[in-house]
XYZ file of C-alpha atoms in Angstrom:
787
model
C -1.539 -23.414 42.597
C -2.224 -21.365 45.678
C -1.124 -22.873 48.898
C -4.307 -22.167 50.845
C -7.049 -24.740 50.700
C -10.016 -23.495 48.707
C -8.219 -20.465 47.312
C -9.213 -19.497 43.799
C -6.947 -19.379 40.762
C -6.231 -16.114 39.024
C -7.768 -15.497 35.635
C -4.536 -16.301 33.776
C -3.901 -19.465 35.812
C -7.500 -20.579 35.336
C -7.252 -20.219 31.569
C -3.881 -21.940 31.588
C -5.213 -24.967 33.428
C -8.398 -25.128 31.339
C -6.710 -24.912 27.928
C -3.491 -26.850 28.481
C -4.806 -30.207 27.250
C -6.510 -28.705 24.197
C -3.370 -26.751 23.314
C -1.173 -29.845 23.529
C -3.531 -31.758 21.256
C -3.560 -28.900 18.744
C 0.246 -28.812 18.671
C 0.397 -32.554 18.089
C -2.106 -32.258 15.239
C -0.028 -29.502 13.632
C 3.163 -31.559 13.848
C 1.416 -34.610 12.404
C 0.024 -32.533 9.532
C 3.501 -31.211 8.742
C 5.004 -34.713 8.836
C 2.262 -36.085 6.584
C 2.702 -33.272 4.063
C 6.456 -33.761 4.059
C 6.136 -37.489 3.433
C 3.907 -36.776 0.433
C 6.427 -34.328 -0.981
C 9.222 -36.871 -0.643
C 7.401 -39.249 -2.989
C 7.614 -36.761 -5.812
C 10.704 -36.803 -7.994
C 11.938 -33.473 -9.292
C 14.776 -32.550 -11.596
C 17.503 -30.263 -10.365
C 17.625 -28.103 -13.474
C 13.892 -28.008 -14.084
C 12.164 -24.904 -12.800
C 8.994 -25.487 -10.817
C 6.491 -22.758 -10.213
C 5.785 -22.570 -6.511
C 2.050 -22.461 -5.977
C 1.314 -19.671 -3.531
C -0.700 -20.718 -0.539
C -4.246 -19.432 -0.668
C -5.165 -19.218 2.986
C -8.608 -17.804 2.194
C -9.752 -20.592 -0.131
C -8.285 -23.934 0.744
C -8.388 -26.514 -2.078
C -11.048 -29.159 -1.800
C -9.961 -32.575 -0.657
C -9.897 -35.010 -3.547
C -11.577 -38.332 -2.751
C -9.193 -41.245 -2.710
C -11.439 -44.033 -1.445
C -12.592 -46.468 -4.093
C -10.350 -45.108 -6.873
C -8.274 -47.639 -8.786
C -5.852 -45.706 -10.993
C -4.909 -47.374 -14.232
C -1.296 -48.486 -14.514
C 0.758 -46.149 -16.703
C 1.499 -47.319 -20.224
C 4.954 -47.554 -21.738
C 4.463 -44.327 -23.695
C 3.346 -42.558 -20.536
C 6.458 -43.795 -18.745
C 8.613 -42.458 -21.571
C 6.982 -39.034 -21.364
C 7.425 -38.982 -17.589
C 11.081 -39.851 -18.010
C 11.558 -37.050 -20.535
C 9.837 -34.559 -18.259
C 12.310 -35.431 -15.524
C 15.281 -34.374 -17.657
C 16.863 -30.888 -17.602
C 15.176 -28.219 -19.677
C 17.833 -27.921 -22.379
C 17.925 -31.675 -22.891
C 14.139 -31.810 -23.061
C 14.002 -28.995 -25.620
C 16.556 -30.775 -27.785
C 14.554 -33.984 -27.600
C 11.350 -32.125 -28.490
C 12.956 -30.646 -31.624
C 14.422 -33.898 -32.982
C 11.256 -35.504 -34.522
C 10.193 -32.488 -36.576
C 13.805 -31.742 -37.488
C 14.159 -35.236 -38.915
C 10.995 -34.792 -40.977
C 12.168 -31.431 -42.337
C 15.439 -33.012 -43.450
C 13.548 -34.877 -46.186
C 13.228 -31.921 -48.628
C 16.835 -30.937 -47.944
C 18.101 -34.426 -48.769
C 15.895 -34.634 -51.863
C 17.163 -31.300 -53.094
C 20.787 -32.222 -52.565
C 20.612 -35.774 -53.969
C 18.221 -35.483 -56.926
C 19.329 -33.840 -60.183
C 18.223 -30.252 -60.695
C 16.013 -31.032 -63.656
C 14.081 -33.634 -61.660
C 13.398 -31.394 -58.640
C 10.071 -29.639 -58.113
C 10.267 -25.864 -57.920
C 8.468 -24.335 -54.950
C 6.075 -21.649 -56.177
C 6.016 -22.523 -59.874
C 8.380 -21.281 -62.590
C 10.942 -18.915 -61.160
C 10.292 -20.236 -57.672
C 12.586 -21.366 -54.872
C 14.752 -24.457 -54.944
C 13.502 -27.380 -52.900
C 16.733 -27.645 -50.914
C 16.750 -24.026 -49.796
C 13.067 -24.064 -49.008
C 13.718 -27.018 -46.687
C 16.640 -25.131 -45.163
C 14.363 -22.175 -44.408
C 11.828 -24.472 -42.752
C 14.620 -25.930 -40.624
C 15.670 -22.404 -39.645
C 12.109 -21.547 -38.643
C 11.757 -24.700 -36.526
C 15.196 -24.722 -34.918
C 15.211 -20.976 -34.210
C 12.085 -21.481 -32.089
C 13.803 -23.982 -29.793
C 17.078 -22.078 -29.893
C 15.281 -18.980 -28.622
C 13.587 -21.097 -25.957
C 16.920 -22.535 -24.815
C 18.581 -19.118 -24.739
C 15.784 -17.530 -22.736
C 15.743 -20.430 -20.256
C 18.814 -18.898 -18.613
C 17.264 -15.435 -18.687
C 16.089 -15.454 -15.017
C 19.578 -16.290 -13.796
C 21.214 -13.707 -16.060
C 18.814 -11.006 -14.866
C 19.450 -12.006 -11.246
C 23.238 -11.799 -11.713
C 23.003 -8.368 -13.349
C 20.743 -7.181 -10.519
C 23.327 -8.272 -7.951
C 26.115 -6.577 -9.905
C 24.156 -3.332 -10.066
C 23.606 -3.448 -6.289
C 20.006 -4.613 -6.030
C 19.051 -5.834 -2.578
C 16.341 -8.178 -3.837
C 17.720 -10.308 -6.651
C 14.939 -12.838 -6.208
C 12.407 -10.257 -7.396
C 14.330 -9.679 -10.621
C 14.682 -13.413 -11.122
C 10.913 -13.811 -10.883
C 10.425 -10.966 -13.370
C 12.838 -12.645 -15.792
C 10.916 -15.901 -15.467
C 7.669 -14.096 -16.341
C 9.253 -12.539 -19.463
C 10.966 -15.733 -20.579
C 8.341 -17.019 -23.034
C 7.511 -13.628 -24.546
C 11.185 -12.842 -25.093
C 11.580 -16.200 -26.831
C 8.675 -15.397 -29.177
C 10.208 -12.011 -29.985
C 13.619 -13.547 -30.754
C 11.989 -16.279 -32.821
C 10.048 -13.865 -35.032
C 13.159 -11.705 -35.371
C 15.178 -14.707 -36.571
C 12.427 -15.700 -39.044
C 12.203 -12.175 -40.452
C 15.954 -11.756 -40.789
C 16.490 -15.142 -42.465
C 13.548 -15.044 -44.849
C 14.773 -12.908 -47.770
C 18.442 -14.024 -47.751
C 17.417 -17.700 -47.971
C 14.394 -17.682 -50.296
C 14.758 -14.630 -52.521
C 18.437 -15.302 -53.236
C 17.977 -18.935 -54.311
C 15.295 -18.822 -56.968
C 15.362 -21.101 -60.015
C 15.941 -18.961 -63.143
C 13.291 -19.474 -65.834
C 12.232 -17.775 -69.053
C 8.816 -16.589 -70.037
C 7.499 -18.942 -72.775
C 6.473 -16.204 -75.247
C 9.449 -14.004 -74.475
C 12.622 -16.065 -74.581
C 14.900 -13.327 -73.308
C 12.657 -12.249 -70.414
C 13.016 -13.886 -67.015
C 10.159 -14.323 -64.549
C 9.716 -11.361 -62.257
C 9.754 -11.680 -58.499
C 7.357 -14.315 -57.227
C 4.343 -12.685 -55.608
C 3.887 -15.163 -52.751
C 7.368 -14.401 -51.422
C 6.433 -10.770 -50.827
C 3.059 -11.728 -49.355
C 4.620 -14.163 -46.898
C 7.196 -11.534 -45.974
C 4.416 -9.057 -45.169
C 2.686 -11.668 -43.020
C 5.944 -12.273 -41.161
C 6.314 -8.514 -40.629
C 2.801 -8.358 -39.157
C 3.571 -11.230 -36.771
C 6.866 -9.588 -35.856
C 5.012 -6.373 -34.992
C 2.597 -8.397 -32.856
C 5.457 -10.190 -31.059
C 7.299 -6.908 -30.480
C 4.252 -5.120 -29.097
C 3.437 -8.147 -26.952
C 6.995 -8.167 -25.556
C 6.873 -4.446 -24.775
C 3.422 -4.834 -23.214
C 4.621 -7.658 -20.959
C 7.563 -5.537 -19.811
C 5.139 -2.700 -19.033
C 2.865 -5.066 -17.104
C 5.802 -6.357 -15.062
C 6.883 -2.803 -14.296
C 3.367 -1.893 -13.153
C 3.096 -5.006 -10.994
C 6.528 -4.603 -9.385
C 6.159 -0.886 -8.695
C 2.660 -1.393 -7.304
C 3.832 -4.313 -5.174
C 6.823 -2.335 -3.885
C 4.693 0.674 -3.008
C 1.827 -1.219 -1.392
C 2.809 -4.569 0.055
C 6.575 -4.695 0.534
C 6.591 -3.124 4.010
C 3.647 -5.259 5.172
C 5.291 -8.433 3.904
C 8.599 -7.630 5.594
C 6.863 -6.824 8.880
C 4.846 -10.033 8.743
C 7.928 -12.095 7.915
C 9.826 -10.529 10.811
C 6.996 -11.306 13.225
C 6.818 -14.912 12.025
C 10.606 -15.215 12.352
C 10.412 -14.161 16.010
C 7.610 -16.654 16.646
C 9.602 -19.433 14.985
C 12.675 -18.629 17.068
C 10.715 -18.586 20.312
C 8.861 -21.779 19.415
C 12.134 -23.546 18.658
C 13.534 -22.494 22.039
C 10.248 -23.494 23.689
C 10.370 -26.924 22.084
C 13.972 -27.526 23.147
C 13.213 -26.389 26.686
C 10.151 -28.591 27.061
C 11.978 -31.592 25.575
C 14.851 -31.170 28.024
C 12.449 -30.856 30.949
C 10.520 -33.911 29.770
C 13.737 -35.943 29.548
C 14.656 -35.009 33.115
C 11.173 -35.908 34.348
C 11.243 -39.232 32.519
C 14.641 -40.060 33.993
C 13.551 -39.253 37.514
C 10.071 -40.736 37.417
C 10.402 -43.996 35.533
C 8.588 -46.883 37.083
C 9.131 -50.571 36.931
C 9.138 -52.042 33.449
C 9.658 -48.775 31.564
C 13.236 -49.605 30.587
C 12.695 -53.135 29.362
C 14.721 -54.275 26.331
C 11.631 -54.244 24.114
C 10.722 -50.676 25.133
C 14.301 -49.494 24.610
C 14.387 -51.188 21.201
C 11.126 -49.501 20.133
C 12.307 -46.073 21.259
C 15.668 -46.436 19.526
C 13.941 -47.684 16.371
C 11.692 -44.616 16.270
C 14.671 -42.302 16.699
C 16.599 -44.129 13.982
C 13.691 -43.951 11.530
C 13.275 -40.235 12.221
C 16.969 -39.564 11.616
C 17.004 -41.655 8.431
C 13.946 -39.812 7.095
C 15.572 -36.460 7.855
C 18.747 -37.575 6.068
C 16.782 -38.769 3.034
C 14.875 -35.493 3.035
C 18.104 -33.512 3.012
C 19.624 -35.620 0.208
C 16.469 -35.191 -1.874
C 16.615 -31.455 -1.318
C 20.250 -31.303 -2.416
C 19.448 -33.315 -5.536
C 16.482 -31.180 -6.558
C 18.191 -27.914 -5.711
C 15.521 -26.939 -3.186
C 15.848 -26.039 0.455
C 14.014 -28.828 2.263
C 13.648 -28.480 6.013
C 13.768 -31.369 8.414
C 10.815 -33.242 9.815
C 8.734 -31.120 12.218
C 10.837 -28.073 11.518
C 9.719 -25.174 13.760
C 8.979 -22.928 10.777
C 6.653 -25.514 9.284
C 4.875 -26.091 12.583
C 4.434 -22.352 13.170
C 3.104 -21.898 9.635
C 0.640 -24.704 10.288
C -0.490 -23.103 13.555
C -0.971 -19.717 11.881
C -3.641 -21.093 9.548
C -6.570 -20.069 11.782
C -7.280 -17.967 14.847
C -7.731 -20.832 17.307
C -4.405 -22.516 16.566
C -2.657 -19.125 16.506
C -3.881 -18.498 20.048
C -2.662 -21.981 20.990
C 0.810 -20.962 19.815
C 0.613 -17.805 21.925
C -0.359 -19.730 25.053
C 2.429 -22.230 24.433
C 5.007 -19.441 24.284
C 3.549 -17.729 27.344
C 3.748 -20.923 29.415
C 7.344 -21.448 28.364
C 8.775 -18.018 29.107
C 6.539 -16.672 31.891
C 7.730 -17.186 35.429
C 5.630 -19.471 37.672
C 2.625 -17.543 38.937
C 3.401 -14.468 36.808
C 0.574 -12.721 34.978
C 2.739 -10.993 32.349
C 5.945 -11.393 30.380
C 8.838 -8.974 30.873
C 11.841 -8.273 28.617
C 14.065 -10.260 30.968
C 11.969 -13.398 30.398
C 13.016 -13.539 26.725
C 16.757 -13.182 27.359
C 17.475 -16.967 27.467
C 16.054 -17.406 23.954
C 18.292 -14.828 22.244
C 22.068 -14.489 22.013
C 22.096 -10.844 23.115
C 19.937 -8.645 25.304
C 19.407 -6.235 22.403
C 17.832 -8.975 20.287
C 15.534 -9.947 23.156
C 14.432 -6.330 23.617
C 13.808 -5.955 19.881
C 11.609 -9.058 19.900
C 9.784 -7.875 23.011
C 8.981 -4.527 21.380
C 7.300 -6.403 18.545
C 4.997 -8.175 21.015
C 4.438 -5.160 23.276
C 2.118 -3.187 21.022
C 0.863 -0.862 23.782
C 4.437 -0.045 24.947
C 3.644 -0.518 28.628
C 6.662 -2.683 29.425
C 4.957 -6.076 29.799
C 2.951 -8.552 27.725
C -0.029 -10.485 29.076
C -1.387 -13.751 27.731
C -4.320 -11.960 26.104
C -1.965 -9.484 24.452
C 0.226 -12.287 23.080
C -2.871 -14.099 21.799
C -4.023 -10.926 20.076
C -0.577 -10.519 18.499
C -0.500 -14.063 17.084
C -4.054 -13.702 15.815
C -3.110 -10.409 14.168
C -0.114 -12.053 12.469
C -2.418 -14.803 11.205
C -5.000 -12.336 9.896
C -2.322 -10.152 8.308
C -0.901 -13.181 6.532
C -4.346 -14.047 5.205
C -4.981 -10.479 4.099
C -1.638 -10.222 2.287
C -2.193 -13.559 0.531
C -5.680 -12.518 -0.586
C -4.446 -9.089 -1.685
C -1.661 -10.603 -3.776
C -4.143 -13.022 -5.291
C -6.476 -10.183 -6.268
C -3.498 -8.196 -7.559
C -2.564 -11.073 -9.856
C -6.169 -11.246 -11.045
C -6.264 -7.518 -11.775
C -2.922 -7.654 -13.580
C -4.132 -10.605 -15.667
C -7.286 -8.771 -16.734
C -5.317 -5.645 -17.563
C -2.893 -7.776 -19.562
C -5.771 -9.233 -21.569
C -7.124 -5.786 -22.352
C -3.727 -4.550 -23.504
C -3.187 -7.676 -25.599
C -6.534 -7.136 -27.310
C -5.477 -3.593 -28.156
C -2.120 -4.638 -29.611
C -3.823 -7.455 -31.535
C -6.099 -4.893 -33.190
C -3.033 -2.801 -33.988
C -1.281 -5.823 -35.521
C -4.350 -6.611 -37.655
C -4.457 -3.027 -38.907
C -0.755 -3.177 -39.747
C -1.248 -6.482 -41.551
C -4.157 -5.156 -43.631
C -2.261 -1.969 -44.458
C 0.767 -3.933 -45.652
C -1.152 -6.496 -47.701
C -3.294 -4.143 -49.790
C -3.322 -0.391 -50.237
C -6.966 -0.375 -51.337
C -7.964 -2.349 -48.263
C -6.067 0.143 -46.125
C -8.027 3.015 -47.698
C -11.293 1.209 -47.028
C -10.158 0.573 -43.465
C -9.446 4.279 -43.032
C -12.970 5.099 -44.173
C -14.399 2.528 -41.775
C -12.253 3.986 -38.999
C -13.773 7.403 -39.597
C -17.250 5.922 -39.215
C -16.222 4.131 -36.022
C -14.839 7.355 -34.559
C -18.146 8.991 -35.353
C -19.853 6.402 -33.130
C -17.282 6.704 -30.339
C -19.854 8.319 -28.066
C -21.425 4.862 -27.684
C -18.293 3.553 -25.930
C -17.528 6.771 -24.088
C -19.026 5.644 -20.776
C -17.292 2.249 -20.926
C -13.922 3.775 -21.746
C -14.322 6.356 -18.990
C -15.219 3.669 -16.443
C -12.237 1.569 -17.502
C -9.770 4.447 -17.147
C -11.233 5.523 -13.804
C -10.989 1.966 -12.509
C -7.335 1.700 -13.537
C -6.539 4.979 -11.773
C -8.458 3.887 -8.670
C -6.817 0.454 -8.375
C -3.223 1.235 -9.348
C -2.753 4.916 -8.522
C -5.033 5.771 -5.599
C -5.498 2.279 -4.096
C -7.189 3.414 -0.871
C -7.571 -0.070 0.642
C -6.448 -3.690 0.482
C -8.252 -6.973 1.015
C -9.174 -7.420 4.677
C -9.213 -3.712 5.524
C -12.084 -2.172 7.408
C -13.197 0.984 5.624
C -15.885 3.613 6.011
C -17.293 4.764 2.669
C -18.897 8.199 2.860
C -21.545 9.398 0.462
C -24.810 7.903 -0.749
C -24.051 4.429 0.618
C -25.428 2.269 3.391
C -28.991 1.649 4.493
C -29.482 5.299 5.462
C -27.551 6.626 2.430
C -25.114 8.402 4.739
C -22.152 6.041 4.535
C -21.427 2.711 6.168
C -18.619 0.465 7.446
C -17.389 -2.467 5.363
C -14.690 -5.116 5.205
C -12.973 -5.459 1.812
C -13.287 -9.033 0.519
C -12.213 -8.798 -3.136
C -10.652 -6.200 -5.428
C -11.191 -6.605 -9.159
C -10.360 -4.363 -12.086
C -13.829 -2.844 -12.488
C -15.472 -3.518 -9.115
C -14.825 -4.188 -5.426
C -16.727 -6.520 -3.117
C -17.385 -5.481 0.485
C -18.820 -7.276 3.483
C -20.997 -5.255 5.827
C -20.730 -5.561 9.581
C -23.999 -7.525 9.540
C -22.599 -9.995 6.992
C -24.167 -8.737 3.749
C -22.049 -8.799 0.582
C -22.040 -5.510 -1.351
C -20.522 -4.882 -4.779
C -19.518 -1.375 -5.830
C -18.007 -0.204 -9.149
C -14.541 1.278 -8.828
C -15.534 4.215 -11.002
C -18.072 5.246 -8.334
C -15.655 4.645 -5.456
C -13.176 6.852 -7.280
C -15.375 9.866 -6.473
C -16.073 9.108 -2.776
C -14.232 9.772 0.475
C -12.957 6.535 2.024
C -11.724 6.128 5.606
C -9.288 3.228 6.048
C -9.248 2.039 9.660
C -6.254 -0.283 9.241
C -4.027 2.518 8.010
C -5.181 4.790 10.829
C -3.395 5.029 14.152
C -4.763 5.673 17.623
C -8.391 6.709 17.229
C -10.652 8.696 19.532
C -13.885 7.351 20.983
C -16.446 10.061 21.776
C -19.096 9.639 24.496
C -21.828 12.289 24.452
C -23.283 12.971 27.915
C -26.486 14.964 28.477
C -26.696 16.076 32.087
C -28.722 18.452 34.221
C -28.331 22.160 33.615
C -26.327 23.711 36.415
C -24.089 20.726 37.140
C -21.070 22.175 39.001
C -17.805 22.300 37.016
C -16.018 20.715 39.956
C -18.141 17.572 39.514
C -17.249 17.403 35.819
C -13.554 17.837 36.655
C -13.799 15.122 39.285
C -15.398 12.809 36.720
C -12.590 13.591 34.295
C -9.987 12.869 36.991
C -11.577 9.525 37.840
C -11.739 8.480 34.199
C -8.103 9.521 33.786
C -7.203 7.186 36.635
C -9.206 4.458 34.931
C -7.376 4.751 31.590
C -4.055 4.766 33.437
C -5.029 1.502 35.106
C -6.041 0.079 31.706
C -3.058 1.327 29.746
C -3.130 -1.749 27.514
C -6.331 -0.497 25.908
C -6.293 3.302 26.228
C -3.822 6.143 26.152
C -3.354 8.350 29.198
C -5.427 11.179 27.791
C -9.020 12.223 28.489
C -10.483 15.275 26.774
C -13.733 16.956 27.804
C -15.716 19.296 25.603
C -18.758 21.343 26.631
C -20.831 21.187 23.493
C -24.039 23.126 24.104
C -26.814 24.309 26.432
C -30.437 23.583 25.613
C -33.166 25.863 26.971
C -31.497 26.238 30.375
C -32.379 22.670 31.357
C -29.731 20.495 29.642
C -26.023 20.670 28.957
C -24.106 18.378 26.578
C -20.566 17.323 27.467
C -18.320 15.090 25.355
C -15.896 12.718 27.050
C -13.207 11.607 24.602
C -10.829 8.690 25.176
C -8.207 7.329 22.785
C -7.765 3.652 21.913
C -4.248 2.251 21.668
C -4.986 0.774 18.230
C -7.262 1.485 15.310
C -10.795 0.174 14.835
C -9.723 -2.568 12.401
C -10.710 -5.308 14.860
C -14.385 -4.742 15.603
C -14.509 -7.157 18.548
C -11.594 -5.429 20.232
C -13.162 -2.018 19.628
C -16.491 -3.126 21.090
C -14.809 -4.598 24.166
C -12.887 -1.417 24.897
C -15.866 0.806 24.165
C -18.124 -1.138 26.526
C -15.539 -1.188 29.312
C -15.101 2.569 29.199
C -18.848 3.221 28.912
C -19.684 1.059 31.943
C -17.007 2.693 34.061
C -18.208 6.132 32.976
C -21.777 5.238 33.964
C -20.682 3.950 37.378
C -18.688 7.068 38.140
C -21.562 9.328 37.094
C -23.872 7.485 39.488
C -21.293 7.678 42.270
C -20.893 11.446 41.805
C -24.658 12.026 41.711
C -24.759 13.521 38.227
C -28.425 13.837 37.293
C -30.202 13.596 33.994
C -31.669 16.709 32.333
C -35.317 15.592 32.628
C -37.438 17.915 34.791
C -38.603 16.460 38.123
C -42.135 17.366 39.299
C -43.161 17.247 42.936
C -45.911 14.664 43.392
C -46.824 15.563 46.989
C -46.883 18.649 49.140
C -49.030 20.856 51.328
C -51.585 21.352 48.584
C -51.417 17.762 47.277
C -51.195 15.384 50.229
C -50.647 11.653 49.753
C -52.813 9.160 51.666
C -52.491 5.408 52.216
C -55.408 3.187 53.171
C -55.986 -0.555 53.597
C -52.421 -1.393 52.645
C -50.533 -3.986 54.634
C -46.803 -3.527 55.077
C -44.739 -5.792 52.824
C -43.174 -8.959 54.151
C -39.462 -9.505 54.177
C -39.708 -12.178 51.476
C -41.324 -9.728 49.039
C -38.652 -7.119 49.435
C -36.047 -6.608 46.753
C -33.284 -9.141 47.134
C -29.843 -7.828 47.938
C -26.694 -8.915 46.162
C -23.560 -9.961 47.985
C -20.378 -8.955 46.063
C -18.579 -12.028 47.429
C -21.144 -14.303 45.783
C -20.718 -12.431 42.503
C -16.957 -12.906 42.688
C -17.268 -16.621 43.434
C -19.744 -17.085 40.619
C -17.479 -15.276 38.191
C -14.578 -17.494 39.175
C -16.615 -20.626 38.657
C -17.665 -19.401 35.243
C -14.087 -18.607 34.259
C -12.916 -22.099 35.127
C -14.465 -23.439 31.918
C -12.334 -23.654 28.798
C -13.041 -20.753 26.431
C -15.227 -21.384 23.448
C -13.060 -21.967 20.402
C -15.739 -21.720 17.761
C -14.441 -18.352 16.547
C -16.080 -14.996 16.311
C -19.707 -15.577 17.339
C -20.727 -12.002 18.062
C -22.685 -11.957 14.791
C -24.262 -15.396 15.273
C -27.812 -14.654 16.369
C -28.526 -18.365 16.881
C -25.648 -19.020 19.265
C -28.030 -19.300 22.234
C -29.909 -22.102 20.493
C -26.907 -24.305 19.776
C -27.059 -27.752 21.413
C -23.529 -27.342 22.769
C -24.659 -24.572 25.081
C -27.134 -26.798 26.886
C -24.438 -28.936 28.480
C -22.781 -26.040 30.313
C -23.612 -26.019 34.020
C -24.441 -22.415 34.687
C -23.928 -21.060 38.225
C -27.036 -20.908 40.471
C -29.102 -17.757 40.509
C -28.234 -15.216 43.148
C -31.838 -14.920 44.370
C -32.112 -18.671 44.935
C -29.032 -18.688 47.138
C -30.196 -15.722 49.168
C -33.705 -17.108 49.609
C -32.369 -19.698 52.009
C -30.998 -17.105 54.408
C -32.985 -15.768 57.359
C -35.101 -12.676 57.273
C -32.956 -10.934 59.866
C -29.941 -11.248 57.666
C -31.873 -9.568 54.905
C -32.211 -6.465 56.917
C -28.538 -6.229 57.765
C -26.023 -3.853 56.280
C -25.395 -6.073 53.260
C -27.989 -4.119 51.275
C -26.400 -2.242 48.382
C -26.196 1.526 48.478
C -28.849 3.228 46.372
C -27.423 6.182 44.485
C -29.646 9.182 43.842
C -30.707 9.262 40.228
C -33.274 11.154 38.199
C -33.621 14.025 40.636
C -33.706 14.474 44.375
C -33.296 11.325 46.401
C -35.360 12.603 49.303
C -38.530 12.975 47.279
C -38.536 10.524 44.441
C -37.113 7.579 46.371
C -40.144 7.582 48.697
C -42.223 6.110 45.918
C -40.055 3.022 45.636
C -39.347 2.406 49.303
C -41.604 -0.623 49.599
C -41.112 -1.855 46.043
C -44.768 -1.429 45.087
C -47.046 1.157 43.585
C -48.787 3.629 45.859
C -52.320 5.052 45.693
C -52.378 8.843 45.549
C -55.373 10.851 46.675
C -55.661 14.510 45.881
C -57.842 17.027 47.629
C -61.442 16.994 46.491
C -61.531 20.752 46.028
C -58.979 20.649 43.200
C -60.361 21.603 39.805
C -59.964 19.677 36.608
C -57.443 22.286 35.453
C -55.151 21.541 38.372
C -55.429 17.827 37.737
C -54.427 18.371 34.127
C -51.393 20.349 35.260
C -50.276 17.508 37.510
C -50.637 14.943 34.735
């Protein structure tokens, strides 16, 4: 606080004082949410060997809250308890338990075949068929090979991860996830391979010899159903093989696409979050230590009573016991479980929306900024890191404009950008999974058709010939599906090969798009296999087929760097070049003073001359970042435009409109029966000191945390705006002053605009219209010229 009585706070200090209470409440809510979520997770019992699919957080679409009031769940039955107990066992044990009931049932034909005499046993398939015992053995092989393949492939993710580490892969977790995705399909392939290999040796080699009744010396030929079943098994084996190869291809496409598109963004976002977690942890420790010192020094009477000490110690003991139980549960389940209110969990909770992300930024700024300082410097972060190099590396991440310091607004923008990037990556990965799933379904349909054709070709040669004839007819009608096939292939190339944008990117689509059919700006909201959904700047949702986007030029603002902002100025013909250079010099000084927003470069371009009365000059400035954030772009654009306008007025740069003389020797101006204006009717002057005081009073309010309201056209009609005490009007304050003071030197300077000041300003000297009388001897032609 300033030492002088009545002195005003700076803008940063005013915001700090206004938002401190709200920020503390938001932090407490985040910590309570983390503790509540952790307590719910502790109630769940997991097996150490059982693999659990981690559900990825969808930060765009939060799951709906399930109602819990008034629900009386039924108590679980004994059978349900048994199933829950089995599900808690390791995978291999569970698979063995699953196979036991059917295995016991399939032992019946084996026992009958081994215990009953041969002449009393039924032959499978009629005379010359298979023995009952060996048929039961083949059924056991079919059933047990399924679970054996499932047990073998259950260790596939770990085997793939070990081989990846041996071969020098830096990301073994990725290969482990790929092995987990291929686990089931590999098991199906191994199962069908085992069935195919064991079929003929077991059944065809153990047939019951029998003679044909009419021909005593002739044995029964090969049983027809054995060959038919073998062909069916071959068709299923082809389907399983193609499905396995297709799943490997899908995983390769997904991993290569993920590596090429999202890996760098994910690593950058993780690094930024890691720095925020480290700084928040240091901030929490620092504030706790300061709070303990303050509590020790400022304790009043009755604060250290035995009951209060017992309550405080009990809370600490319960917290430590819960942390210990959490750690033991994590060790038992094989998962890394962090302690209660772990900084990473709290930071992740705060990065769920823009408001809480800005709360985190203000918390860090209060912790590390020196008292009364407006910015953070690299030296302020040194206490939080073990070495100076680490502190400088973290500071470079926050200092996006590379000007050597970080303000509170810049840190808020950084945290909000990390939050938005996290949302965009999560939504992009979600859409990528959706696209991969749809592509997988299309490929599976194709291989299913291939398997059916193989099956028909193997079963009957005549049916295969008929199928070939039908295929010729289908190829003759291929022109019907030509457009669909072309759109499908173009969409695949657009999504997986070109991929010009991701979810959350701001893009400009050129071509016959937009309301004027000359292109428009959009935000990408969803990417599907055949279409993409955009959101216009006004809020409309637009859907465009990917096959059409494949032929258009697309500008991606997020992937762009520092972009130029062009201001086209039309000024009077004959404006001296020295004035234009002076304007360029002043705007260069302005961008140097605002180096957080603009680069130190101003470019001027003389575009054209129009009929010797107008000249067009372009003033070009460069933003420090791209135009991905529309609010930030608008703020910078307006700041530069207002400063450019003020400097043009100060330099007397005139507009290109022609100025006509309205009075002269031939056209005198007369005034009659007009009283001079009173002082009260004159134009009120504005005192800059009053403007400054009013601005400070307005800034003392806490900022509105309702989000981005620049598109909300009904924001002025919200009931919450009616409770804000707006500052008094400037004219009402000045109306109380004396008339003599009105005529003092406090009147603002009037810059010459729209032509000569000596002639045109005479019309507005008394702030009223004037009656012009022309000479009576002027003709109607002259009057028309004047008009």
